[in-house]
Short mmCIF file of C-alpha atoms and ligand atoms in Angstrom, two decimals:
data_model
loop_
_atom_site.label_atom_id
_atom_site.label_comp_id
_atom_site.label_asym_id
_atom_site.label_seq_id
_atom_site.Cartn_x
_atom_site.Cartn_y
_atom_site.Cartn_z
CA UNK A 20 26.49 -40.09 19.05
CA UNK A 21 25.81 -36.36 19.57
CA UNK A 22 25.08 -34.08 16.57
CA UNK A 23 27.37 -32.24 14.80
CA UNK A 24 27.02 -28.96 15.07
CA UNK A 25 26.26 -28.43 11.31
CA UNK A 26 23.91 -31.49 11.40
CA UNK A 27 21.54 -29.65 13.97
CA UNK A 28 22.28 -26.78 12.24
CA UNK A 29 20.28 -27.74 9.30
CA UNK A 30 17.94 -29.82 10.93
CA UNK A 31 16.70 -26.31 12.93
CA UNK A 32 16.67 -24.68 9.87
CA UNK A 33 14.51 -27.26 7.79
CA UNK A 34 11.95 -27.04 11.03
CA UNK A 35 9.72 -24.03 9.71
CA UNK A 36 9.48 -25.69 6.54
CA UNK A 37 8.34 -28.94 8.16
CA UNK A 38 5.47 -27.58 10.26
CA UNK A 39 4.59 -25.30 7.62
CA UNK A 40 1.96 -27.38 5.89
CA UNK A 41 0.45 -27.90 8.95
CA UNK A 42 0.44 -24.96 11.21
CA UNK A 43 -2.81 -23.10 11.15
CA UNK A 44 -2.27 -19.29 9.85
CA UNK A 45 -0.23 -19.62 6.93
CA UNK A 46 0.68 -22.17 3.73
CA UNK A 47 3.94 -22.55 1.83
CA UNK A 48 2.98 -25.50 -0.03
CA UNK A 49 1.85 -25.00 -3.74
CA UNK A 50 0.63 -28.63 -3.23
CA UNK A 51 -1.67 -27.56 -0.31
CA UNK A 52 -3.39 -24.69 -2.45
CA UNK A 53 -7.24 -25.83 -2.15
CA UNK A 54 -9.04 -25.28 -5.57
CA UNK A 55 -10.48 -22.74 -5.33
CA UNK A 56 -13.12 -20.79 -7.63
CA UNK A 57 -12.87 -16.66 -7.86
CA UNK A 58 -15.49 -14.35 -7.98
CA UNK A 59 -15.93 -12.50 -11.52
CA UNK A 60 -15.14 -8.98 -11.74
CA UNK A 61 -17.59 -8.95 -14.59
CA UNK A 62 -20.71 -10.59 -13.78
CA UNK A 63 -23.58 -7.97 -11.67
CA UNK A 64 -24.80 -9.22 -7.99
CA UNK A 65 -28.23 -9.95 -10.11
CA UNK A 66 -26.34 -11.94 -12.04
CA UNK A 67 -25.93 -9.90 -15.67
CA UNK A 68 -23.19 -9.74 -17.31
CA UNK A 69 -21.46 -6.73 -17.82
CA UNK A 70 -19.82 -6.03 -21.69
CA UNK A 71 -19.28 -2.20 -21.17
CA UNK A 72 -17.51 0.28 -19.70
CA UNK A 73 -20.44 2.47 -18.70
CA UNK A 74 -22.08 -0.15 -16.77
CA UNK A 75 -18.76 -1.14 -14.87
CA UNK A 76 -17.92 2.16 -14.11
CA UNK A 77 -22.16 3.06 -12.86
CA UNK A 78 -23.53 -0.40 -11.83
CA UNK A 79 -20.18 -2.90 -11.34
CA UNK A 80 -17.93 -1.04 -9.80
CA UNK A 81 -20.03 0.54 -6.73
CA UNK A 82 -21.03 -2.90 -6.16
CA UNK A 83 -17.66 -3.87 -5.69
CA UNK A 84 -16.29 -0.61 -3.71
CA UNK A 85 -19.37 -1.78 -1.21
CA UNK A 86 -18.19 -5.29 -0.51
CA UNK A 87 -15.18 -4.18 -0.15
CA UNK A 88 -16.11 -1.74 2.37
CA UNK A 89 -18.52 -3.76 4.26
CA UNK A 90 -16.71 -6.76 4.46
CA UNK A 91 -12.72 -5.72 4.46
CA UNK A 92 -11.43 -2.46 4.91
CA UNK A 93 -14.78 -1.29 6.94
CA UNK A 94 -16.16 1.80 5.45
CA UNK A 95 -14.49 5.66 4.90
CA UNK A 96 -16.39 7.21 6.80
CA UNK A 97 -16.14 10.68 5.47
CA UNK A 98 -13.57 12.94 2.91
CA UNK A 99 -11.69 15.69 3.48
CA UNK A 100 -12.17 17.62 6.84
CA UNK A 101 -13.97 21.18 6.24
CA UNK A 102 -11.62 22.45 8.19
CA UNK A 103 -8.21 21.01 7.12
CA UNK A 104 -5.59 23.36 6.58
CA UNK A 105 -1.92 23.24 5.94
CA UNK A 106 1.20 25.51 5.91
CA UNK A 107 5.18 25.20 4.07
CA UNK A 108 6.79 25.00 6.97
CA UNK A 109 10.32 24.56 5.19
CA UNK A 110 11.39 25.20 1.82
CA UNK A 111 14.78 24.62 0.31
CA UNK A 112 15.49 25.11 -3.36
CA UNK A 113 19.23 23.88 -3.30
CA UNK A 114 18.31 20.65 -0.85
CA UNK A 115 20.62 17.13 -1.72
CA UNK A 116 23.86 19.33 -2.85
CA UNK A 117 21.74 21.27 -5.79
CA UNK A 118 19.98 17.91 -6.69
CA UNK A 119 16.63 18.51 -5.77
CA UNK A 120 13.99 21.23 -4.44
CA UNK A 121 12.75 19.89 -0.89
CA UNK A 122 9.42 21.32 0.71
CA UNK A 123 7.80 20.53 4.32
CA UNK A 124 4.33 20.86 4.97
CA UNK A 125 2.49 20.61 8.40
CA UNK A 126 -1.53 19.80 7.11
CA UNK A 127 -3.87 20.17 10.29
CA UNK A 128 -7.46 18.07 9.98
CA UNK A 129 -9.03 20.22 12.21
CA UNK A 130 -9.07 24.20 12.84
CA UNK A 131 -6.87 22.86 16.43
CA UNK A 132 -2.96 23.05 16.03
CA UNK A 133 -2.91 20.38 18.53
CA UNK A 134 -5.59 18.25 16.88
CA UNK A 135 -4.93 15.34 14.65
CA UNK A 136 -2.27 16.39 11.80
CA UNK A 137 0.36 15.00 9.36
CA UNK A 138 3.83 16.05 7.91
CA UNK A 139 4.43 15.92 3.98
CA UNK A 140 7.43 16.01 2.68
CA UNK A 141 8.29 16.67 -1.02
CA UNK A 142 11.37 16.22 -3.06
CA UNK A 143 11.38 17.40 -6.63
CA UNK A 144 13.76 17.97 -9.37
CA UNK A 145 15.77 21.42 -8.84
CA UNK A 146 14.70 24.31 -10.61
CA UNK A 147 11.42 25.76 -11.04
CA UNK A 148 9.44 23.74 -13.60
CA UNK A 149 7.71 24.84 -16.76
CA UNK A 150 3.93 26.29 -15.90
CA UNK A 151 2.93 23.76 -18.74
CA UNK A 152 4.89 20.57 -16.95
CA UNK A 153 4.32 20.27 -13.25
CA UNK A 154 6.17 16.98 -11.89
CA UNK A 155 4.48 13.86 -12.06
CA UNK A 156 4.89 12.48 -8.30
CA UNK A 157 4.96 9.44 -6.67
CA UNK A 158 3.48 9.16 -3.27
CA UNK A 159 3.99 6.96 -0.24
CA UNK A 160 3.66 6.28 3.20
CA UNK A 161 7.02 6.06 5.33
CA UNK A 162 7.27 3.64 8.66
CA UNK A 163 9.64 5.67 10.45
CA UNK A 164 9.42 9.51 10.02
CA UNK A 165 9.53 11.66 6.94
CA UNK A 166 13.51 11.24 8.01
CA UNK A 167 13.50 7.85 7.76
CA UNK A 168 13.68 8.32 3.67
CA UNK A 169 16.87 10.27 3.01
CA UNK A 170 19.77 10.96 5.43
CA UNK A 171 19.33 15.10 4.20
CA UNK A 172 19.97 16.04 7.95
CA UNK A 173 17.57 18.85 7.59
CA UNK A 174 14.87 16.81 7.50
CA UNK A 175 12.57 17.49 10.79
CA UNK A 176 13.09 14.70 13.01
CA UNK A 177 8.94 13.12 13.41
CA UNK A 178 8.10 13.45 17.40
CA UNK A 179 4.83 11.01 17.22
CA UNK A 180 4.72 7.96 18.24
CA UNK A 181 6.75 5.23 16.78
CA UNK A 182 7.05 1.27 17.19
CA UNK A 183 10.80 1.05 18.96
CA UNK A 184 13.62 -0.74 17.27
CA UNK A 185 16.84 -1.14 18.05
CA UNK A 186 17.68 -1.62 13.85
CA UNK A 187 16.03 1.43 12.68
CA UNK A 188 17.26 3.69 16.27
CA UNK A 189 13.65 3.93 17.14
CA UNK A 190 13.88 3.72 21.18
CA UNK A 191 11.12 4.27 23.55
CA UNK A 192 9.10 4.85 20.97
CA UNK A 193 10.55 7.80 19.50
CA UNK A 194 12.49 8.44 16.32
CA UNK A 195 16.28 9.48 17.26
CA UNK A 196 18.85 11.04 15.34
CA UNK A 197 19.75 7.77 14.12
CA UNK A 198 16.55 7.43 12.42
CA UNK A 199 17.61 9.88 9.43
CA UNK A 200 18.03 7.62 6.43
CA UNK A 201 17.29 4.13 7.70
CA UNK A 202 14.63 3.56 4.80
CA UNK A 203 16.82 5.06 1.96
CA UNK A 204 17.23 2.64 0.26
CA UNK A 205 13.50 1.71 -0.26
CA UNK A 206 13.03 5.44 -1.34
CA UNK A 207 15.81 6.02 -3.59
CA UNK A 208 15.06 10.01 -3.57
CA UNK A 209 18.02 11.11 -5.90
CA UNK A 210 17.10 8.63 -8.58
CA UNK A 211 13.70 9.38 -8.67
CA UNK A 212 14.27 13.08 -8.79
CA UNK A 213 16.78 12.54 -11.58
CA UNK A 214 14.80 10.91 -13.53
CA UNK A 215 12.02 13.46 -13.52
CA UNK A 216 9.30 12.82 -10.93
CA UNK A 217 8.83 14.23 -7.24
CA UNK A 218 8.43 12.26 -4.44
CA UNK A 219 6.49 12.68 -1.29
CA UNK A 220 5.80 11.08 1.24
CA UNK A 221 3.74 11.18 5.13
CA UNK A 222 4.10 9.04 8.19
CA UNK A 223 1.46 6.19 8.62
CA UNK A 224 1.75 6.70 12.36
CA UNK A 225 0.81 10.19 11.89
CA UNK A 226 -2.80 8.72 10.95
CA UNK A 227 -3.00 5.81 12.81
CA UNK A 228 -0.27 4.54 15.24
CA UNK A 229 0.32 0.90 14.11
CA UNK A 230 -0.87 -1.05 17.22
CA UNK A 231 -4.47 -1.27 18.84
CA UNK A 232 -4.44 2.31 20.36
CA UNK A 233 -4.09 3.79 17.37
CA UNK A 234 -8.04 3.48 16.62
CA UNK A 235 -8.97 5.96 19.24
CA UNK A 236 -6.29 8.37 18.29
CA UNK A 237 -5.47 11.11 15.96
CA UNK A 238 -7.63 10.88 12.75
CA UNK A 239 -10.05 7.73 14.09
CA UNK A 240 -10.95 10.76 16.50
CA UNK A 241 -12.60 13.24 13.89
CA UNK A 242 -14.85 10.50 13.13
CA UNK A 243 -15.30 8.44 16.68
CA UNK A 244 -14.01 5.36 15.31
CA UNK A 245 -14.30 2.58 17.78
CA UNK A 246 -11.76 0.55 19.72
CA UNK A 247 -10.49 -2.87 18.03
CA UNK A 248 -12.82 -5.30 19.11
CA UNK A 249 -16.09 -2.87 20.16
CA UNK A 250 -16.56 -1.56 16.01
CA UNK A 251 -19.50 -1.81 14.01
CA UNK A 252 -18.53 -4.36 11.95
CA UNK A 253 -18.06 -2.62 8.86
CA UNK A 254 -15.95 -0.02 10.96
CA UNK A 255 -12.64 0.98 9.24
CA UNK A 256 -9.37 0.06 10.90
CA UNK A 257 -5.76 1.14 10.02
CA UNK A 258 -5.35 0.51 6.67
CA UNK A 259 -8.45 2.28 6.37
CA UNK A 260 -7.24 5.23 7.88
CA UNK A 261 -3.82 5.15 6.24
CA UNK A 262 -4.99 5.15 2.64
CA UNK A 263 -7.60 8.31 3.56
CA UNK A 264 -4.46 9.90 4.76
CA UNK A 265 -3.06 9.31 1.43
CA UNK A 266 -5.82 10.78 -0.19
CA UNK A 267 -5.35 14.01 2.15
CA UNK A 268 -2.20 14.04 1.21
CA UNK A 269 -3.30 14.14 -2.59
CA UNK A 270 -5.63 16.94 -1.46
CA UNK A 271 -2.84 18.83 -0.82
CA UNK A 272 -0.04 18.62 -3.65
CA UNK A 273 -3.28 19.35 -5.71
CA UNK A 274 -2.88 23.00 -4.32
CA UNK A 275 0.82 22.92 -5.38
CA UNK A 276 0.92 24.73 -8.49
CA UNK A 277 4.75 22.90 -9.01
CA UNK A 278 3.26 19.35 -8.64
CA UNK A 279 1.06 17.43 -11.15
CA UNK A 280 -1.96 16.09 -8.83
CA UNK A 281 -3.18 14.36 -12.64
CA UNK A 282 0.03 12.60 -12.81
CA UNK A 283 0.37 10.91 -8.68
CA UNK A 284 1.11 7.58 -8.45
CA UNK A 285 0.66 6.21 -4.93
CA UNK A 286 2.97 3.36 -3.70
CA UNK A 287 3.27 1.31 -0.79
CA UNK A 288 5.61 -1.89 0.61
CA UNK A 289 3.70 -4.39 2.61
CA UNK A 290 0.89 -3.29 4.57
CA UNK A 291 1.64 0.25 3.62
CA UNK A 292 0.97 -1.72 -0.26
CA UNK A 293 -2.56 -2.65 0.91
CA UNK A 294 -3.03 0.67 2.04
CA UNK A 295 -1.76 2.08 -1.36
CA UNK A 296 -3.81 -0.36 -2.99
CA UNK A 297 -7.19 0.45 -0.93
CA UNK A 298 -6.58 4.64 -1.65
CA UNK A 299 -5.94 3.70 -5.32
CA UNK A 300 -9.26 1.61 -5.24
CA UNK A 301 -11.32 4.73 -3.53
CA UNK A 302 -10.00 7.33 -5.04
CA UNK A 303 -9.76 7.86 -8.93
CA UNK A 304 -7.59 10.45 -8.49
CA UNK A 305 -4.26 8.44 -8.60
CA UNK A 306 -3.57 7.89 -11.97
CA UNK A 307 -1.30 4.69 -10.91
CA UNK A 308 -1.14 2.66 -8.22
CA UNK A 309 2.09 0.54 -6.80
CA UNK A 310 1.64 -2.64 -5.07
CA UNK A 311 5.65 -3.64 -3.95
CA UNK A 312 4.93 -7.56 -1.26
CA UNK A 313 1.69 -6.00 -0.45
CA UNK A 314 0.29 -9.84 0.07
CA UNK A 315 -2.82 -11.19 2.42
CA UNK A 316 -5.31 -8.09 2.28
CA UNK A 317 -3.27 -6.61 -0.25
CA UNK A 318 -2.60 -7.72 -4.00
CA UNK A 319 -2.56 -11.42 -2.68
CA UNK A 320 -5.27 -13.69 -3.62
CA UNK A 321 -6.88 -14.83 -0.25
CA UNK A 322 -8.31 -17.93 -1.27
CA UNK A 323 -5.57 -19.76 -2.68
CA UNK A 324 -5.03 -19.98 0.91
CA UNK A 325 -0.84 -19.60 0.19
CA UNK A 326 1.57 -17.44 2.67
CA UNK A 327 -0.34 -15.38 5.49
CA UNK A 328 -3.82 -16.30 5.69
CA UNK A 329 -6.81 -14.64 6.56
CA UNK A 330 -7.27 -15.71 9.64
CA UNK A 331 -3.49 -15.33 10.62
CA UNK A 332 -3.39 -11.47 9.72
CA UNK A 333 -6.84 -11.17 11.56
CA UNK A 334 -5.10 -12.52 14.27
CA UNK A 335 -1.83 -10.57 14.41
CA UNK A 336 -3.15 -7.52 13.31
CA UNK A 337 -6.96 -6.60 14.59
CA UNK A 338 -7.16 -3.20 14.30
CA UNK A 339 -6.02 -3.13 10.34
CA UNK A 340 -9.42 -4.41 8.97
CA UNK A 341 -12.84 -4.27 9.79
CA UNK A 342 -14.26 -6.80 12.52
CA UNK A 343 -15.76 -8.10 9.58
CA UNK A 344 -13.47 -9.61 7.96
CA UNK A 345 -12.68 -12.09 10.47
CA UNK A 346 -15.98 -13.40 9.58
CA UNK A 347 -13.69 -15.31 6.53
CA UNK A 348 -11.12 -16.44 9.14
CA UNK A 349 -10.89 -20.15 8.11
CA UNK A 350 -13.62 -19.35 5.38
CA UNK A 351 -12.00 -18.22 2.45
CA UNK A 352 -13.67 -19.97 0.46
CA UNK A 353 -16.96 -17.71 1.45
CA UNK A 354 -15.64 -14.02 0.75
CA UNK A 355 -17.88 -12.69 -1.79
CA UNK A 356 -14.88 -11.25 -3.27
CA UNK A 357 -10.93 -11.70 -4.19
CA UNK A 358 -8.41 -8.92 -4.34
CA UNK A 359 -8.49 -9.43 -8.08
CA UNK A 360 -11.20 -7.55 -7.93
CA UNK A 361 -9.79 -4.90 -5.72
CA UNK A 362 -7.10 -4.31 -8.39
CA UNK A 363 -10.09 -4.34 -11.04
CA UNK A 364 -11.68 -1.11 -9.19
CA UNK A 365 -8.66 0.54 -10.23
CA UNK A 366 -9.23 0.15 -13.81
CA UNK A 367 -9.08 1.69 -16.14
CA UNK A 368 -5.73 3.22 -14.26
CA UNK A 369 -2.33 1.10 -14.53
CA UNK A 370 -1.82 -0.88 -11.42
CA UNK A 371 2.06 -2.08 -11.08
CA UNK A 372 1.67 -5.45 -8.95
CA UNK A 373 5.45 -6.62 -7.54
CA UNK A 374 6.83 -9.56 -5.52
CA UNK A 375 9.87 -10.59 -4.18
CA UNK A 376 10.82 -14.33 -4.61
CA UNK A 377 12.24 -14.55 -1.17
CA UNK A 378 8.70 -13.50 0.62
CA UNK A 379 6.64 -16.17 0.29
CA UNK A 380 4.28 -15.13 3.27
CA UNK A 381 3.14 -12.46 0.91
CA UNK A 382 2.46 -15.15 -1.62
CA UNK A 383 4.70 -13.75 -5.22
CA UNK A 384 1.72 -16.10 -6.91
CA UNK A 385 -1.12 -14.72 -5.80
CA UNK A 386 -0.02 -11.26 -6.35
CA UNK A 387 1.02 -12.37 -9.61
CA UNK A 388 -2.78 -13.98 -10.42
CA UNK A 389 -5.10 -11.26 -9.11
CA UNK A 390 -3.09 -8.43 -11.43
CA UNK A 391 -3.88 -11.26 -14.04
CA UNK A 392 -7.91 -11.88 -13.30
CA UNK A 393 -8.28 -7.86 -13.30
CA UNK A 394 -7.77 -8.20 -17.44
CA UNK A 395 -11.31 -8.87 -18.11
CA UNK A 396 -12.18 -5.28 -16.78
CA UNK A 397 -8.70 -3.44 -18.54
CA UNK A 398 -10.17 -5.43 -21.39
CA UNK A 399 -13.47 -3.56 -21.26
CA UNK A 400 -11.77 -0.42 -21.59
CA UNK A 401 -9.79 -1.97 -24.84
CA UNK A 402 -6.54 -2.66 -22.64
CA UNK A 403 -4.67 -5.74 -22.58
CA UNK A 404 -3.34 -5.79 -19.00
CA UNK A 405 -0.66 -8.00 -18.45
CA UNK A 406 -0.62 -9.34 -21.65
CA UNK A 407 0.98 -12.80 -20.33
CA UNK A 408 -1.12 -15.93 -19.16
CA UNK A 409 1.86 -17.06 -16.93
CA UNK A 410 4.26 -15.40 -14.10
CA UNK A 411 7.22 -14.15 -15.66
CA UNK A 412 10.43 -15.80 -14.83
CA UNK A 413 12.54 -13.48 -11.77
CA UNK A 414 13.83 -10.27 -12.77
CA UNK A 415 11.40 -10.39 -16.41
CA UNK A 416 9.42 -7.88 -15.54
CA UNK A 417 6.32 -7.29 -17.57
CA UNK A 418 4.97 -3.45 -18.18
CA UNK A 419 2.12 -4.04 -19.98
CA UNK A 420 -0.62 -1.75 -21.25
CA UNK A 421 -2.69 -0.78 -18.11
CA UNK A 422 -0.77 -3.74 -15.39
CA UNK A 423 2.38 -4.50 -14.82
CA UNK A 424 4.10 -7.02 -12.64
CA UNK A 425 7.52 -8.04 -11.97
CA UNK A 426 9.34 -10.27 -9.40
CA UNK A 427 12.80 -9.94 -8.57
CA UNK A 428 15.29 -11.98 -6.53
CA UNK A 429 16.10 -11.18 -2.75
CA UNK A 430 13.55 -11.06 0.04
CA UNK A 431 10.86 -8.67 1.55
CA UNK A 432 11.96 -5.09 0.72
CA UNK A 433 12.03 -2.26 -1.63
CA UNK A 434 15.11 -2.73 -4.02
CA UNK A 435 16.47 -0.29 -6.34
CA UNK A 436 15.67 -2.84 -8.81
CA UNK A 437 12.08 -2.38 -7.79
CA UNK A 438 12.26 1.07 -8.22
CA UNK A 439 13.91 0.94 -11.93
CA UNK A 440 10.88 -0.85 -12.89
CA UNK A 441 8.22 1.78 -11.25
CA UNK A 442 9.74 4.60 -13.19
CA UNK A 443 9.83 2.73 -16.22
CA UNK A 444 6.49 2.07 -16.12
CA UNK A 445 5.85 5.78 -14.76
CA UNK A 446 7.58 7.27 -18.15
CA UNK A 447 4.68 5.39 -19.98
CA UNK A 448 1.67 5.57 -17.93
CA UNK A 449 2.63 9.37 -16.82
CA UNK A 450 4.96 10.93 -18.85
CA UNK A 451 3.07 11.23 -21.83
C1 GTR B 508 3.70 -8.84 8.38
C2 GTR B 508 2.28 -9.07 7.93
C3 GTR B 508 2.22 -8.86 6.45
C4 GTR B 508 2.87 -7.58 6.04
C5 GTR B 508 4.14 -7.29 6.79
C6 GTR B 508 4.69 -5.88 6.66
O1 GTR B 508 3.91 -9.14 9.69
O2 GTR B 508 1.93 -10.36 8.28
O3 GTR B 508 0.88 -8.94 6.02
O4 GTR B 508 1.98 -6.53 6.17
O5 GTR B 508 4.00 -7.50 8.14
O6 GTR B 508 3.93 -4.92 6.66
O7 GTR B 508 5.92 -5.76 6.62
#
């Protein structure tokens, strides 16, 4: 007798969950979790002990930003360009109906106008503010244009190079009229702006078009990065070259006498999280750093070996990391480090770790566990971190004193509910 249609229905739906456990590249079964053992932020390559914050911050912490390096990301190869420049090219103080003050900026890495460059946008609250209060800002990279993050229709429409899709109006790999506002809802511009903050944000693919090419193009070009497979080894890739972009962009809203560079957080979603994560790790500049289903490479624990694995991501995505890290392909268990320890090298600054119980590739556990094995090193600078020895339950979010972490129902994304909790947690790690 055939199958009804509902019968085959479910029966194709229960078939991902079936292979899971066994198809190479990724795990959603807790019960398939190896034991594993992690690395301790606290104990010296010679094998001392560190018990204070000096010799974290001189002896510990290099260490770590090395590995890191040599082994992950691949190494920054330099800072900011001597000749980097920028310009306003748009200003308008009465942008969003009166809500908000918006501000373009074109910022050139080399002396060229038709060299490697990036687009900043800024939205802050209206008005000019006090010379003794410059907005605290959160910072981001967009996937779709500076347009993508508010319908405002005078936002300049990006021209680079973009992956098509049909759902966001992307097509032959430009960004169309349609494009304006598809990510505003993971942006949430008015609310942040009313609540006291500006936000700005760049395009990733300004830095480093998402896809192999993009390592021999704009800013891999200023420092002759190599193709996917023929890099040194400890060669940066994308996410390398995103989070420097995010530094560049901190460069600049430095210069803006209206914006509080002391007071940037830096967020990112997904792989833009890893790349938030990685800037926040380099640079001590951001004084907080958002992780929103960053996962594998990002605040995920890679050798619980749960979600995307190591060698899956290597796999997918080549050009993010260096060529190193597909040494650990299959070999968790033999990184010399965890990102626990990448979230550590952010210490003493508050790190705000979220998941989404609906994404299990990007492992909600292992995002949850790394913010939780950083403590030891808040600790050392008389923080208590998290504060809680277990995930909280969904939508019980945890700010803590130097971490937070909260996981919310509904799937891969950035929620309003998501960003209720960041500003929260930005009124008490940067309003003060
Ligand atoms: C996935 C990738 C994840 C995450 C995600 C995203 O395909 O496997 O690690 O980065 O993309 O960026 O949305």
């Amino acid at each position: 007798m055939p199958l009804s249609y509902r019968a085959a229905a479910s029966l194709l739906f229960l078939l991902p969950a079936l292979f899971a456990a066994n198809t190479p590249g990724f795990n959603y079964e807790e019960a398939s979790v190896p034991p594993y053992s992690l690395p301790d932020p606290l104990m010296l390559i010679r094998g001392t002990p560190v018990t204070d914050a000096a010799t974290w911050r001189t002896q510990r912490r290099p260490e770590l930003l090395e590995i890191f390096s040599r082994e992950i990301y691949g190494r920054t190869p330099g800072g900011r360009p001597s000749q980097m420049h920028w310009a306003i090219t748009s200003v308008d103080r009465a942008a969003l109906g009166g809500k908000a003050v918006r501000k373009e900026l074109t910022v050139w890495f080399t002396e060229k106008k038709d060299g490697p460059k990036m687009h900043l946008i800024i939205y802050q609250p209206p008005g000019a503010p006090a010379a003794h209060t410059p907005w605290p800002t959160f910072l981001g990279l967009n996937y779709f244009g500076n347009n993508c993050i508010n319908a405002d229709p005078h936002i300049s429409l990006s021209t680079a190079w973009m992956r098509t899709s049909a759902e966001f109006k992307v097509i032959n790999n430009r960004a169309t009229e349609g494009t304006r506002g598809v990510h505003a809802s993971r942006w949430n511009v008015e609310a942040i702006v009313a609540r006291g903050y500006a936000t700005a944000s760049i395009y990733y693919g300004d830095l480093c078009e998402d896809r192999p090419e993009g390592l021999t193009r704009d800013v891999a070009t200023l420092f002759g990065t190599g193709s996917v497979d023929q890099r040194r080894p400890d060669e940066w890739g994308a996410i390398g070259i995103w989070a420097w972009g995010l530094s560049r962009a901190l460069d600049v809203l430095n210069a803006d006498p209206e914006i509080d560079a002391r007071r940037v957080a830096v967020h990112g979603h997904s792989r833009l999280g890893k790349a938030a994560l990685w800037a926040g790790a380099q640079d001590e500049r951001f004084a907080l750093v958002i992780s929103n289903d960053s996962g594998a490479g990002g605040a995920a624990l890679s050798k619980r070996i749960f979600g995307e694995t190591v060698e899956r991501i290597n796999t997918s995505f080549p050009f993010w990391f260096s060529t190193r890290f597909r040494t650990y392909n299959a070999r968790e268990a033999s990184l010399p480090v965890d990102q626990h320890q990448l979230i550590a090298l952010i210490a003493p600054r508050p790190v705000h770790v979220a998941s989404a119980e609906g994404d299990p590739w990007a492992d909600p556990r292992g995002e949850f566990l790394s913010a939780h094995h950083a403590e030891p090193v808040y600790a050392l600078f008389g923080k208590k971190g998290l504060g809680v020895k277990n995930q909280p339950a969904v939508n019980q979010p945890v700010l803590g004193d130097g971490l937070a972490y909260h996981i919310r129902t509904g799937v891969h994304d950035i929620t309003a509910y998501d960003w209720t909790q960041y500003l929260n947690f930005g009124d008490k790690v940067l309003n003060r």
